[in-house]
mmCIF file of C-alpha atoms in Angstrom:
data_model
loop_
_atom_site.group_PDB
_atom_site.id
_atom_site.type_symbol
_atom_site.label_atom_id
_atom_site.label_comp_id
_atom_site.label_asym_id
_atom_site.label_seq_id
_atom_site.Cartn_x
_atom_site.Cartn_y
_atom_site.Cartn_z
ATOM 1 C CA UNK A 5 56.768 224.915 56.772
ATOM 2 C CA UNK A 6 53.171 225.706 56.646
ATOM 3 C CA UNK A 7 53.109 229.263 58.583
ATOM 4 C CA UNK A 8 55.889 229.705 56.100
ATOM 5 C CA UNK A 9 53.991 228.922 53.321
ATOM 6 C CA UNK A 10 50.786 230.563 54.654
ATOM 7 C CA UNK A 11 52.423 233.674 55.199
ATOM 8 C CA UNK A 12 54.442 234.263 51.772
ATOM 9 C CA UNK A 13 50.660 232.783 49.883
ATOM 10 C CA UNK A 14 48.888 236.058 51.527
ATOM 11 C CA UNK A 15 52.313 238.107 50.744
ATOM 12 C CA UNK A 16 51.975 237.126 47.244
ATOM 13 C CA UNK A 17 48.132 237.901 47.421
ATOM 14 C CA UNK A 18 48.666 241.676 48.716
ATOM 15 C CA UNK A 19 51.455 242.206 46.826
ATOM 16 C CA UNK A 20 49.566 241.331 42.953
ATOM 17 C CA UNK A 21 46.270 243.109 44.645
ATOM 18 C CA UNK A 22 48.268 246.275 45.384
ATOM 19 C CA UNK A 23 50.813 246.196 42.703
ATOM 20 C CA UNK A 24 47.848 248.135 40.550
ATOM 21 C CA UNK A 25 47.813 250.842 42.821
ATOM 22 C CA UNK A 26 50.924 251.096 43.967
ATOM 23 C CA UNK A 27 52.834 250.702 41.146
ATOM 24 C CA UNK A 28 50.416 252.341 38.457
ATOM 25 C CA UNK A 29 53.551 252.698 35.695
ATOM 26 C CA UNK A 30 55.022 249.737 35.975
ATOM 27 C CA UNK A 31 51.771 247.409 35.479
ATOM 28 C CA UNK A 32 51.008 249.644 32.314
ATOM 29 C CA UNK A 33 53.361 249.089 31.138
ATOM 30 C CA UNK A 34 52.904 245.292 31.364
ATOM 31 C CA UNK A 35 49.920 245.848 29.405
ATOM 32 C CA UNK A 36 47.247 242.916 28.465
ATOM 33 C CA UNK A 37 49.737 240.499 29.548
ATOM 34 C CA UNK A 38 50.196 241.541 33.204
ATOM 35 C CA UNK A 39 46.579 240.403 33.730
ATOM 36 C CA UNK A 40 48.015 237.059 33.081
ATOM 37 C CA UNK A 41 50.782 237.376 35.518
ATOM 38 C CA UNK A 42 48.545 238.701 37.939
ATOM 39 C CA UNK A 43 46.230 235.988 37.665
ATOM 40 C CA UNK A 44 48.936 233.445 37.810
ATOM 41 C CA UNK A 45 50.269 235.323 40.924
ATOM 42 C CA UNK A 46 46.614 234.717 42.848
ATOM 43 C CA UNK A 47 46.296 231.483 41.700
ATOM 44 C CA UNK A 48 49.838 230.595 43.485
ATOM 45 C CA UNK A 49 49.164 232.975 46.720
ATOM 46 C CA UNK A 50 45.963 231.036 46.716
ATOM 47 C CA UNK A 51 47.688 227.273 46.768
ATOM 48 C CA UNK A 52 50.269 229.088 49.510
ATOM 49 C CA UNK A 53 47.552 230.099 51.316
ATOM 50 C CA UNK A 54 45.565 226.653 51.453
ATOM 51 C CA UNK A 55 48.195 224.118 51.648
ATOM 52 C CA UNK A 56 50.078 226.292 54.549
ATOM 53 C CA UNK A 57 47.024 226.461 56.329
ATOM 54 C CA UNK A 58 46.406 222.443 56.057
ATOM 55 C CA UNK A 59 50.015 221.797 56.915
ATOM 56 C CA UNK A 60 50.616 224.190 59.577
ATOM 57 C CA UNK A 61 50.297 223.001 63.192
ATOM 58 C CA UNK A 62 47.373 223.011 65.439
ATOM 59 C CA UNK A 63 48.139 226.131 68.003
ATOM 60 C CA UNK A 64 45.636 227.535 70.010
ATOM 61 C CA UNK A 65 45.710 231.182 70.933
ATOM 62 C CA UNK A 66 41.980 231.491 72.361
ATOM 63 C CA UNK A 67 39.171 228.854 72.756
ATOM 64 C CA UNK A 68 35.727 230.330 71.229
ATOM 65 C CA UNK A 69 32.880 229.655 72.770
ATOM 66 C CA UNK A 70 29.777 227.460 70.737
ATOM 67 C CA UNK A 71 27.426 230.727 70.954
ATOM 68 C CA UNK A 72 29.928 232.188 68.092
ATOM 69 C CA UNK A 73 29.246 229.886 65.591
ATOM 70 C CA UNK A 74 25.339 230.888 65.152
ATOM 71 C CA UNK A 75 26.701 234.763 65.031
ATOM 72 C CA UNK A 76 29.394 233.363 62.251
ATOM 73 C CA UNK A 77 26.722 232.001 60.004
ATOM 74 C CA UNK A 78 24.431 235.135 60.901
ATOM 75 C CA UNK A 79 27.401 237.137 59.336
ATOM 76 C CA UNK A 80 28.140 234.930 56.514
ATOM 77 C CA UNK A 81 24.853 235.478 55.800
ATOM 78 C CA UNK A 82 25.291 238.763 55.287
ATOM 79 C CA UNK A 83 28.347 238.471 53.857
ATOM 80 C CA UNK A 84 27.485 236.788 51.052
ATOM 81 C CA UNK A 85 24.520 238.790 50.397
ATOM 82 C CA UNK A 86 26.590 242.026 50.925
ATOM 83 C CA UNK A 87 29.301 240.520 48.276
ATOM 84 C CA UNK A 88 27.312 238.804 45.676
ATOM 85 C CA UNK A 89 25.393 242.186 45.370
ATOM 86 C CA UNK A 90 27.938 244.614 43.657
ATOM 87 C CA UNK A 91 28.337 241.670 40.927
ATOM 88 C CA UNK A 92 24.784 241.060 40.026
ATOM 89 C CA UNK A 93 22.845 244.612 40.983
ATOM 90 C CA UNK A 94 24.434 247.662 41.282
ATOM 91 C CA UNK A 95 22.425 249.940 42.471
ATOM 92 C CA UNK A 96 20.787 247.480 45.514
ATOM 93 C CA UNK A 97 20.565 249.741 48.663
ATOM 94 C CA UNK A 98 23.501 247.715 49.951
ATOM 95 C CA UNK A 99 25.582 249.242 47.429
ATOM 96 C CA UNK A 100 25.543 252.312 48.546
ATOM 97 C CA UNK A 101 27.547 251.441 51.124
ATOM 98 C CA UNK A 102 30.640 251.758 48.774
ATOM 99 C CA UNK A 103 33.042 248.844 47.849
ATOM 100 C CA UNK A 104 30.262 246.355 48.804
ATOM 101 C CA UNK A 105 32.613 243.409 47.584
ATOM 102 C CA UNK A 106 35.657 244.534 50.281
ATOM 103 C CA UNK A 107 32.982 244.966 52.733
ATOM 104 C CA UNK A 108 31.607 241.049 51.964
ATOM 105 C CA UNK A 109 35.168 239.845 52.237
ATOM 106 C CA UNK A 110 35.591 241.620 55.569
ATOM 107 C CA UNK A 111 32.667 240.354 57.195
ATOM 108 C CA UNK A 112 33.838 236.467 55.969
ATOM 109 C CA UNK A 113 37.233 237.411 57.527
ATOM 110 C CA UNK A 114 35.411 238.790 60.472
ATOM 111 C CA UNK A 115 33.462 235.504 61.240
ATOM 112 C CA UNK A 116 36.110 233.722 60.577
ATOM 113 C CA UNK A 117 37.874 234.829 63.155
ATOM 114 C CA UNK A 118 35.400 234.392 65.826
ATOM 115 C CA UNK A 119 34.944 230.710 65.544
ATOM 116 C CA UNK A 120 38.827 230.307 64.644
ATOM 117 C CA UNK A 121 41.119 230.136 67.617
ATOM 118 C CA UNK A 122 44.240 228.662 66.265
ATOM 119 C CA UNK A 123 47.448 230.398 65.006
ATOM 120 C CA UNK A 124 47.112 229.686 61.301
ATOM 121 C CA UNK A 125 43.587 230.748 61.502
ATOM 122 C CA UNK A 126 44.192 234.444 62.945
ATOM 123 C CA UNK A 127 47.327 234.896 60.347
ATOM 124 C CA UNK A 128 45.305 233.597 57.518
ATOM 125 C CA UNK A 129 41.734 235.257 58.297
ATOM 126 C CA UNK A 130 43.811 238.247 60.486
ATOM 127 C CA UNK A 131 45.712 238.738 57.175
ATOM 128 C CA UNK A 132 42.999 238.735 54.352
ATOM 129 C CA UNK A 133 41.087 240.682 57.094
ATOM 130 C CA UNK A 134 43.979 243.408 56.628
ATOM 131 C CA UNK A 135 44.374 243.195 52.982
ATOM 132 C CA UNK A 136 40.585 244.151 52.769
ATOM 133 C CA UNK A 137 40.839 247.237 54.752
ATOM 134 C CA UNK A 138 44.358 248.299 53.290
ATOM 135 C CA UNK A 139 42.491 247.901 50.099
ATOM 136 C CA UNK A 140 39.582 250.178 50.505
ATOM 137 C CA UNK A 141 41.976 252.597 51.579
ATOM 138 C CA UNK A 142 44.170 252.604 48.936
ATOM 139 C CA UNK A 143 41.201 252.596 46.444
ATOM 140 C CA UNK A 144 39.545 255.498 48.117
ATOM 141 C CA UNK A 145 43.048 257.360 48.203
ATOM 142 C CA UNK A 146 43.519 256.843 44.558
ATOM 143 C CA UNK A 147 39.950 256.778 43.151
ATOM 144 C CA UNK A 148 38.119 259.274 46.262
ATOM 145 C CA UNK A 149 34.819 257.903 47.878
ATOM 146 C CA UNK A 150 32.718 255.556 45.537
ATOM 147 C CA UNK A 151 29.364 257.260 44.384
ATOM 148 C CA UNK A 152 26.512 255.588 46.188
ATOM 149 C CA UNK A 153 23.871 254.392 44.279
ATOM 150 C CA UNK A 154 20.356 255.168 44.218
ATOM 151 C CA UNK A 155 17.599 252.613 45.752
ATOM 152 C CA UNK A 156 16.664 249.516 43.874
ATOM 153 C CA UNK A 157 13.339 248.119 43.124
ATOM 154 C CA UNK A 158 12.451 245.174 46.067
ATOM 155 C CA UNK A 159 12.410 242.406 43.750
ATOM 156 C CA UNK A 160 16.155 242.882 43.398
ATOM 157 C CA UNK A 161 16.381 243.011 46.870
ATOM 158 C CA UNK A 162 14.917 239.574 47.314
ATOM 159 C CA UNK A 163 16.474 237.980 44.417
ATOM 160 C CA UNK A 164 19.803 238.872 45.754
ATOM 161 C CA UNK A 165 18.950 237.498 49.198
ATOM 162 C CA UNK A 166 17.866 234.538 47.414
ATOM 163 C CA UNK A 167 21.591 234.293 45.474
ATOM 164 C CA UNK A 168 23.297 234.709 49.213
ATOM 165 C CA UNK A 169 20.994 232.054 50.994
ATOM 166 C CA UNK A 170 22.123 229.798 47.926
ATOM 167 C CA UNK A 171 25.437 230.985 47.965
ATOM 168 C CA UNK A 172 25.398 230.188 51.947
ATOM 169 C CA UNK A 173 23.879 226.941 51.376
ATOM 170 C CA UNK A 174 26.494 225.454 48.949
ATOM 171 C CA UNK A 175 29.579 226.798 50.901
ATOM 172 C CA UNK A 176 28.255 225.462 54.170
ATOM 173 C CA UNK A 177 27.871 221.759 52.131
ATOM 174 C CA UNK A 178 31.243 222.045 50.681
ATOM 175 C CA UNK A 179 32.583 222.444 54.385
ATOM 176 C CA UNK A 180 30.923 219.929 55.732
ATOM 177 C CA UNK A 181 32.013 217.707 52.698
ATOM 178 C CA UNK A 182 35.170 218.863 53.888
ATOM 179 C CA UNK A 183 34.833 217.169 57.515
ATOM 180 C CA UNK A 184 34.090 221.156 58.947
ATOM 181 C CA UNK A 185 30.305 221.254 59.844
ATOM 182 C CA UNK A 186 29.492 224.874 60.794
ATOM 183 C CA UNK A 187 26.374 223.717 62.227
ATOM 184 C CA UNK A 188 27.519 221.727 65.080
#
C-alpha cells in the first residue's frame, strides 16, 4: 500500500506541475479557479507522497557508506542557498545559472539519494529528482533559455548565505525532531 501510495502522490505531483505546460488551453480555460485545483492537487500528491513513504516497507537496494552523509549536508548546503536565492534576490550570481529554484530541488533530490538506500527512498527522491529535470526541460522548450542576470552587490551574497545556513539549520532540527539526525 505505501509504494502504491508513494507512487500515484508523485504522479499526482508531475501531473498538476506539467498540466500548465502541457496542456496550455485547457488550464486557461480553468481560469483563477484552476489555481485552486492545482493547489489542492499538490497538497494531496504531497500527503501521497509522505504517508506512502512512512508506510512503505524497509527494502534495501544499496548500503551507503557514513562518508556520504557529510557530502549530503555539504550539498544541502548549497541547495538551500541555490533555492532560497531566486525568491529573495534575483539577480545574485547564482541566478544566472537559470531556473535556480529546479536546480535547489535537484541538488536536495541529489543528496538525498546518496545517504538513502532503500526502495521508497530512490522512487520518492529518484522521482522528484526526475520531475525537476523534466521540468526545466519543458520550461526551456516552451519559454527558451532563462536570461541570466547580471552580478549582485556582496552583501546580497552573504545575506542569502545567511538565509540558507538558517534555512539548513531549522530543517536539520526538524529531522532530528523527527528521530532522523543527519549528523550522526
Amino acid at each position: 500500500m505505501g509504494f502504491l501510495l508513494l507512487i500515484v502522490g508523485l504522479a499526482l505531483w508531475t501531473g498538476a506541475h506539467y498540466f500548465k505546460r502541457l496542456a496550455p488551453e485547457a488550464r486557461a480555460k480553468l481560469g483563477e479557479p484552476g489555481k485552486g485545483l492545482v493547489t489542492i492537487l499538490l497538497l494531496i500528491s504531497l500527503g501521497a507522497m509522505i504517508y506512502g513513504y512512512r508506510w512503505a516497507p524497509f527494502i534495501e537496494v544499496w548500503s551507503p557508506p557514513s562518508v556520504l552523509r557529510h557530502i549530503n549536508n555539504l550539498l544541502m548546503l548549497v541547495a538551500f542557498y541555490v533555492y532560497l536565492s531566486a525568491m529573495a534576490a534575483p539577480n545574485l550570481k547564482i541566478a544566472r545559472i537559470g531556473h535556480p529554484q529546479l536546480i535547489g530541488f535537484k541538488i536536495w533530490a541529489v543528496a538525498h539519494l546518496l545517504v538513502n538506500g532503500d526502495l521508497a527512498s530512490i522512487l520518492l527522491f529518484g522521482g522528484l529528482l526526475a520531475w525537476a529535470v523534466g521540468s526545466v526541460i519543458l520550461i526551456n522548450k516552451q519559454d527558451g533559455k532563462p536570461v541570466r542576470s547580471e552580478t549582485a552587490p556582496i552583501k546580497s551574497e552573504a545575506i542569502m548565505a545567511l538565509v540558507g545556513v538558517t534555512g539548513f539549520v531549522a530543517i536539520a532540527v526538524v529531522h532530528i525532531l523527527l528521530g532522523v539526525n543527519p549528523f550522526g
